[in-house]
PDB file of C-alpha atoms in Angstrom:
ATOM      1  CA  MET D  30      42.393   7.702   0.170  1.00 72.00           C
ATOM      2  CA  ASP D  31      43.315   6.183   3.522  1.00 86.00           C
ATOM      3  CA  ARG D  32      46.465   7.086   5.468  1.00 91.00           C
ATOM      4  CA  ARG D  33      48.377   4.028   4.296  1.00 89.00           C
ATOM      5  CA  GLN D  34      47.651   4.836   0.653  1.00 89.00           C
ATOM      6  CA  GLN D  35      48.590   8.482   1.207  1.00 91.00           C
ATOM      7  CA  LYS D  36      51.847   7.412   2.864  1.00 93.00           C
ATOM      8  CA  SER D  37      52.722   5.212  -0.140  1.00 94.00           C
ATOM      9  CA  ARG D  38      51.821   8.001  -2.575  1.00 93.00           C
ATOM     10  CA  ASP D  39      53.962  10.492  -0.638  1.00 91.00           C
ATOM     11  CA  ALA D  40      56.883   8.026  -0.603  1.00 94.00           C
ATOM     12  CA  ILE D  41      56.606   7.613  -4.380  1.00 95.00           C
ATOM     13  CA  PHE D  42      56.548  11.411  -4.865  1.00 90.00           C
ATOM     14  CA  GLN D  43      59.573  11.846  -2.597  1.00 89.00           C
ATOM     15  CA  ALA D  44      61.493   9.066  -4.344  1.00 93.00           C
ATOM     16  CA  PHE D  45      60.675  10.487  -7.765  1.00 90.00           C
ATOM     17  CA  THR D  46      61.696  14.000  -6.710  1.00 82.00           C
ATOM     18  CA  SER D  47      64.959  12.683  -5.267  1.00 84.00           C
ATOM     19  CA  LEU D  48      65.739  10.792  -8.459  1.00 87.00           C
ATOM     20  CA  LEU D  49      64.933  13.849 -10.596  1.00 79.00           C
ATOM     21  CA  GLU D  50      67.622  15.750  -8.701  1.00 75.00           C
ATOM     22  CA  GLN D  51      70.166  13.087  -9.667  1.00 80.00           C
ATOM     23  CA  LYS D  52      69.094  11.919 -13.117  1.00 80.00           C
ATOM     24  CA  HIS D  53      67.203  12.958 -16.197  1.00 78.00           C
ATOM     25  CA  PHE D  54      63.529  12.017 -16.357  1.00 80.00           C
ATOM     26  CA  ASN D  55      64.007   9.645 -19.306  1.00 82.00           C
ATOM     27  CA  ASN D  56      66.764   7.777 -17.455  1.00 87.00           C
ATOM     28  CA  ILE D  57      64.649   7.054 -14.385  1.00 90.00           C
ATOM     29  CA  THR D  58      62.950   3.689 -14.327  1.00 95.00           C
ATOM     30  CA  VAL D  59      59.845   2.663 -12.429  1.00 96.00           C
ATOM     31  CA  GLN D  60      62.008   0.042 -10.702  1.00 97.00           C
ATOM     32  CA  GLU D  61      64.295   2.784  -9.352  1.00 97.00           C
ATOM     33  CA  ILE D  62      61.304   4.749  -8.098  1.00 96.00           C
ATOM     34  CA  ILE D  63      59.833   1.778  -6.241  1.00 97.00           C
ATOM     35  CA  ASP D  64      63.247   0.819  -4.834  1.00 97.00           C
ATOM     36  CA  VAL D  65      63.847   4.303  -3.428  1.00 97.00           C
ATOM     37  CA  ALA D  66      60.227   4.613  -2.239  1.00 96.00           C
ATOM     38  CA  ASN D  67      60.403   1.145  -0.692  1.00 96.00           C
ATOM     39  CA  VAL D  68      57.032   0.151  -2.141  1.00 96.00           C
ATOM     40  CA  GLY D  69      55.991  -2.742  -4.297  1.00 95.00           C
ATOM     41  CA  ARG D  70      55.416  -2.630  -8.029  1.00 96.00           C
ATOM     42  CA  THR D  71      51.693  -3.286  -7.497  1.00 95.00           C
ATOM     43  CA  THR D  72      51.515  -0.328  -5.109  1.00 95.00           C
ATOM     44  CA  PHE D  73      53.172   1.944  -7.669  1.00 96.00           C
ATOM     45  CA  TYR D  74      50.777   0.888 -10.433  1.00 96.00           C
ATOM     46  CA  ALA D  75      47.779   1.178  -8.110  1.00 95.00           C
ATOM     47  CA  HIS D  76      48.586   4.894  -7.906  1.00 94.00           C
ATOM     48  CA  PHE D  77      50.130   5.635 -11.328  1.00 95.00           C
ATOM     49  CA  GLU D  78      49.801   3.865 -14.675  1.00 95.00           C
ATOM     50  CA  THR D  79      53.066   5.297 -15.985  1.00 93.00           C
ATOM     51  CA  LYS D  80      56.002   7.482 -15.014  1.00 91.00           C
ATOM     52  CA  ASP D  81      54.498  10.283 -17.166  1.00 87.00           C
ATOM     53  CA  ILE D  82      51.272  10.122 -15.174  1.00 90.00           C
ATOM     54  CA  LEU D  83      53.323  10.250 -11.962  1.00 91.00           C
ATOM     55  CA  LEU D  84      54.925  13.470 -13.242  1.00 85.00           C
ATOM     56  CA  LYS D  85      51.525  14.901 -14.178  1.00 83.00           C
ATOM     57  CA  GLU D  86      50.037  14.033 -10.777  1.00 86.00           C
ATOM     58  CA  MET D  87      53.016  15.542  -8.987  1.00 81.00           C
ATOM     59  CA  CYS D  88      52.647  18.736 -11.021  1.00 77.00           C
ATOM     60  CA  THR D  89      48.909  18.813 -10.345  1.00 78.00           C
ATOM     61  CA  GLU D  90      49.472  18.600  -6.586  1.00 76.00           C
ATOM     62  CA  ILE D  91      52.080  21.364  -6.689  1.00 71.00           C
ATOM     63  CA  PHE D  92      49.878  23.606  -8.826  1.00 73.00           C
ATOM     64  CA  ASN D  93      46.671  22.938  -6.896  1.00 72.00           C
ATOM     65  CA  HIS D  94      48.345  24.200  -3.756  1.00 68.00           C
ATOM     66  CA  ILE D  95      49.978  27.195  -5.394  1.00 67.00           C
ATOM     67  CA  PHE D  96      46.853  28.283  -7.226  1.00 65.00           C
ATOM     68  CA  SER D  97      44.294  27.482  -4.560  1.00 63.00           C
ATOM     69  CA  HIS D  98      41.561  30.080  -4.155  1.00 57.00           C
ATOM     70  CA  GLU D  99      42.471  30.815  -0.551  1.00 59.00           C
ATOM     71  CA  LEU D 100      46.146  31.527  -0.077  1.00 55.00           C
ATOM     72  CA  GLN D 101      47.509  30.734   3.376  1.00 58.00           C
ATOM     73  CA  SER D 102      50.335  32.167   5.411  1.00 55.00           C
ATOM     74  CA  GLU D 103      53.429  30.052   4.819  1.00 60.00           C
ATOM     75  CA  LYS D 104      56.941  29.879   6.223  1.00 59.00           C
ATOM     76  CA  THR D 105      58.582  32.217   3.687  1.00 57.00           C
ATOM     77  CA  HIS D 106      55.619  34.294   2.542  1.00 55.00           C
ATOM     78  CA  ASN D 107      52.104  35.384   3.411  1.00 55.00           C
ATOM     79  CA  PHE D 108      49.625  36.150   0.666  1.00 55.00           C
ATOM     80  CA  SER D 109      46.576  35.473   2.841  1.00 54.00           C
ATOM     81  CA  LYS D 110      45.865  39.117   3.582  1.00 56.00           C
ATOM     82  CA  VAL D 111      46.500  40.691   0.185  1.00 60.00           C
ATOM     83  CA  LYS D 112      44.179  41.003  -2.765  1.00 68.00           C
ATOM     84  CA  GLN D 113      44.344  37.840  -4.778  1.00 71.00           C
ATOM     85  CA  GLY D 114      44.711  39.087  -8.306  1.00 77.00           C
ATOM     86  CA  LEU D 115      46.781  37.633 -11.084  1.00 82.00           C
ATOM     87  CA  GLU D 116      49.928  39.446  -9.926  1.00 84.00           C
ATOM     88  CA  GLU D 117      49.673  37.924  -6.438  1.00 81.00           C
ATOM     89  CA  LYS D 118      48.947  34.419  -7.774  1.00 80.00           C
ATOM     90  CA  LEU D 119      51.973  34.536 -10.072  1.00 85.00           C
ATOM     91  CA  THR D 120      54.217  35.954  -7.352  1.00 84.00           C
ATOM     92  CA  HIS D 121      53.037  33.172  -5.019  1.00 78.00           C
ATOM     93  CA  LEU D 122      54.047  30.657  -7.676  1.00 80.00           C
ATOM     94  CA  LEU D 123      57.535  32.154  -7.865  1.00 84.00           C
ATOM     95  CA  TYR D 124      57.924  31.868  -4.094  1.00 81.00           C
ATOM     96  CA  HIS D 125      57.214  28.156  -4.340  1.00 75.00           C
ATOM     97  CA  LEU D 126      59.545  27.672  -7.279  1.00 75.00           C
ATOM     98  CA  LYS D 127      62.409  29.350  -5.440  1.00 75.00           C
ATOM     99  CA  ASP D 128      61.622  27.864  -2.012  1.00 70.00           C
ATOM    100  CA  ASN D 129      61.511  24.368  -3.504  1.00 63.00           C
ATOM    101  CA  LYS D 130      64.155  24.849  -6.146  1.00 59.00           C
ATOM    102  CA  GLY D 131      65.943  21.656  -5.143  1.00 54.00           C
ATOM    103  CA  ASN D 132      62.780  19.682  -5.782  1.00 55.00           C
ATOM    104  CA  ILE D 133      61.530  21.586  -8.804  1.00 62.00           C
ATOM    105  CA  LEU D 134      64.689  22.571 -10.700  1.00 62.00           C
ATOM    106  CA  GLY D 135      65.075  19.034 -12.021  1.00 62.00           C
ATOM    107  CA  LEU D 136      61.589  19.309 -13.504  1.00 66.00           C
ATOM    108  CA  LEU D 137      62.212  22.769 -14.910  1.00 65.00           C
ATOM    109  CA  THR D 138      65.628  22.216 -16.451  1.00 61.00           C
ATOM    110  CA  GLY D 139      65.983  18.503 -17.162  1.00 62.00           C
ATOM    111  CA  ASP D 140      64.685  16.478 -20.069  1.00 62.00           C
ATOM    112  CA  SER D 141      61.318  16.324 -18.324  1.00 65.00           C
ATOM    113  CA  SER D 142      60.973  20.088 -18.710  1.00 71.00           C
ATOM    114  CA  ASP D 143      58.913  19.970 -21.920  1.00 75.00           C
ATOM    115  CA  LEU D 144      56.388  17.654 -20.301  1.00 75.00           C
ATOM    116  CA  PHE D 145      56.443  19.685 -17.080  1.00 76.00           C
ATOM    117  CA  TYR D 146      55.919  22.946 -18.960  1.00 78.00           C
ATOM    118  CA  ARG D 147      53.025  21.432 -20.932  1.00 81.00           C
ATOM    119  CA  TYR D 148      51.257  20.531 -17.668  1.00 80.00           C
ATOM    120  CA  PHE D 149      52.293  23.865 -16.206  1.00 78.00           C
ATOM    121  CA  LYS D 150      50.742  25.771 -19.104  1.00 82.00           C
ATOM    122  CA  GLU D 151      47.493  23.772 -18.776  1.00 82.00           C
ATOM    123  CA  VAL D 152      47.176  24.846 -15.147  1.00 80.00           C
ATOM    124  CA  LEU D 153      48.281  28.406 -15.850  1.00 83.00           C
ATOM    125  CA  GLU D 154      45.599  28.672 -18.510  1.00 86.00           C
ATOM    126  CA  MET D 155      42.965  27.915 -15.879  1.00 82.00           C
ATOM    127  CA  VAL D 156      44.472  30.571 -13.602  1.00 81.00           C
ATOM    128  CA  PHE D 157      44.636  33.203 -16.355  1.00 84.00           C
ATOM    129  CA  ALA D 158      41.038  32.353 -17.326  1.00 85.00           C
ATOM    130  CA  ASN D 159      39.975  33.611 -13.875  1.00 82.00           C
ATOM    131  CA  TYR D 160      41.336  37.053 -14.822  1.00 83.00           C
ATOM    132  CA  PRO D 161      39.780  37.780 -18.240  1.00 84.00           C
ATOM    133  CA  GLU D 162      40.377  41.487 -17.703  1.00 84.00           C
ATOM    134  CA  CYS D 163      44.101  40.774 -18.215  1.00 82.00           C
ATOM    135  CA  LEU D 164      43.516  39.616 -21.782  1.00 81.00           C
ATOM    136  CA  PRO D 165      43.596  42.259 -24.498  1.00 79.00           C
ATOM    137  CA  LYS D 166      40.240  42.882 -26.128  1.00 81.00           C
ATOM    138  CA  ASN D 167      41.665  43.622 -29.585  1.00 85.00           C
ATOM    139  CA  LEU D 168      43.095  40.106 -30.163  1.00 88.00           C
ATOM    140  CA  PRO D 169      41.532  36.660 -30.433  1.00 91.00           C
ATOM    141  CA  GLU D 170      41.286  35.274 -26.896  1.00 88.00           C
ATOM    142  CA  ASP D 171      43.121  32.035 -27.684  1.00 90.00           C
ATOM    143  CA  PHE D 172      46.009  33.939 -29.284  1.00 92.00           C
ATOM    144  CA  ALA D 173      46.290  36.360 -26.356  1.00 89.00           C
ATOM    145  CA  MET D 174      46.136  33.482 -23.840  1.00 90.00           C
ATOM    146  CA  ASN D 175      48.849  31.550 -25.682  1.00 90.00           C
ATOM    147  CA  HIS D 176      51.056  34.651 -25.767  1.00 90.00           C
ATOM    148  CA  MET D 177      50.627  35.348 -22.044  1.00 90.00           C
ATOM    149  CA  LEU D 178      51.297  31.727 -21.052  1.00 89.00           C
ATOM    150  CA  GLY D 179      54.312  31.348 -23.305  1.00 89.00           C
ATOM    151  CA  SER D 180      55.737  34.654 -22.117  1.00 91.00           C
ATOM    152  CA  PHE D 181      55.352  33.660 -18.470  1.00 90.00           C
ATOM    153  CA  VAL D 182      57.020  30.290 -19.003  1.00 86.00           C
ATOM    154  CA  GLU D 183      59.890  31.991 -20.855  1.00 89.00           C
ATOM    155  CA  ALA D 184      60.197  34.587 -18.068  1.00 92.00           C
ATOM    156  CA  ILE D 185      60.592  31.755 -15.542  1.00 87.00           C
ATOM    157  CA  LYS D 186      63.191  30.025 -17.715  1.00 83.00           C
ATOM    158  CA  TRP D 187      65.134  33.302 -17.964  1.00 89.00           C
ATOM    159  CA  TRP D 188      64.894  33.818 -14.182  1.00 89.00           C
ATOM    160  CA  ILE D 189      66.252  30.326 -13.521  1.00 83.00           C
ATOM    161  CA  LYS D 190      69.025  30.747 -16.099  1.00 84.00           C
ATOM    162  CA  MET D 191      70.025  33.996 -14.373  1.00 89.00           C
ATOM    163  CA  GLY D 192      70.287  32.176 -11.026  1.00 87.00           C
ATOM    164  CA  MET D 193      66.999  33.534  -9.620  1.00 87.00           C
ATOM    165  CA  LYS D 194      68.885  36.681  -8.604  1.00 91.00           C
ATOM    166  CA  LYS D 195      66.016  39.058  -9.304  1.00 93.00           C
ATOM    167  CA  SER D 196      63.342  39.072  -6.633  1.00 92.00           C
ATOM    168  CA  ARG D 197      60.086  37.328  -7.349  1.00 90.00           C
ATOM    169  CA  GLU D 198      58.299  40.647  -7.281  1.00 91.00           C
ATOM    170  CA  GLU D 199      60.754  42.169  -9.788  1.00 94.00           C
ATOM    171  CA  LEU D 200      60.231  39.287 -12.202  1.00 95.00           C
ATOM    172  CA  ILE D 201      56.456  39.717 -12.052  1.00 93.00           C
ATOM    173  CA  VAL D 202      56.811  43.470 -12.709  1.00 92.00           C
ATOM    174  CA  TYR D 203      59.035  42.700 -15.735  1.00 94.00           C
ATOM    175  CA  TYR D 204      56.542  40.127 -16.994  1.00 93.00           C
ATOM    176  CA  LEU D 205      53.499  42.366 -16.561  1.00 89.00           C
ATOM    177  CA  ARG D 206      55.277  45.239 -18.315  1.00 89.00           C
ATOM    178  CA  ALA D 207      56.330  42.937 -21.155  1.00 89.00           C
ATOM    179  CA  ILE D 208      52.782  41.703 -21.794  1.00 84.00           C
ATOM    180  CA  SER D 209      51.155  45.096 -21.334  1.00 77.00           C
ATOM    181  CA  PHE D 210      48.992  45.570 -24.402  1.00 55.00           C
ATOM    182  CA  ASP D 211      47.962  49.132 -23.772  1.00 48.00           C
ATOM    183  CA  LYS D 212      51.328  50.729 -24.623  1.00 42.00           C
TER     184      LYS D 212
END
């Protein structure tokens, strides 16, 4: 992708994020997105077939960064020098959710949340798959995976509902205790 294409894609993402802060996903039109992004309809459709695909691509970009294999030092946190187990990956995710809450809360709490959480769970499943030791051995793997993913998504919903008052680290401790299968 050349710089001009990347600039258009970024403008579409920014416009979409801005609109999600103001309106529900289902009430946003492609026309509004292209108006705010200041791009043409052809440019929008060259990047995204539908608004749902735009949401999926935006989620994919967010998740690819958060769950990259090599974590970097960032403005509000540094996970580059710690072991990179499941606990650290999930805590890193929570830092991004809270640091970008203005951009992400619309996705997490609006009428796009079911679609967002579906994409979120798909990515989380790939992350959890990298840590098979976290899955209980006495349950079918698909059942255990579904339980862990659903529990994590519900933990995030609870955290948001409670105003994100608990630290990210505290939430991960609560989650890991709640899914502990050896008790």
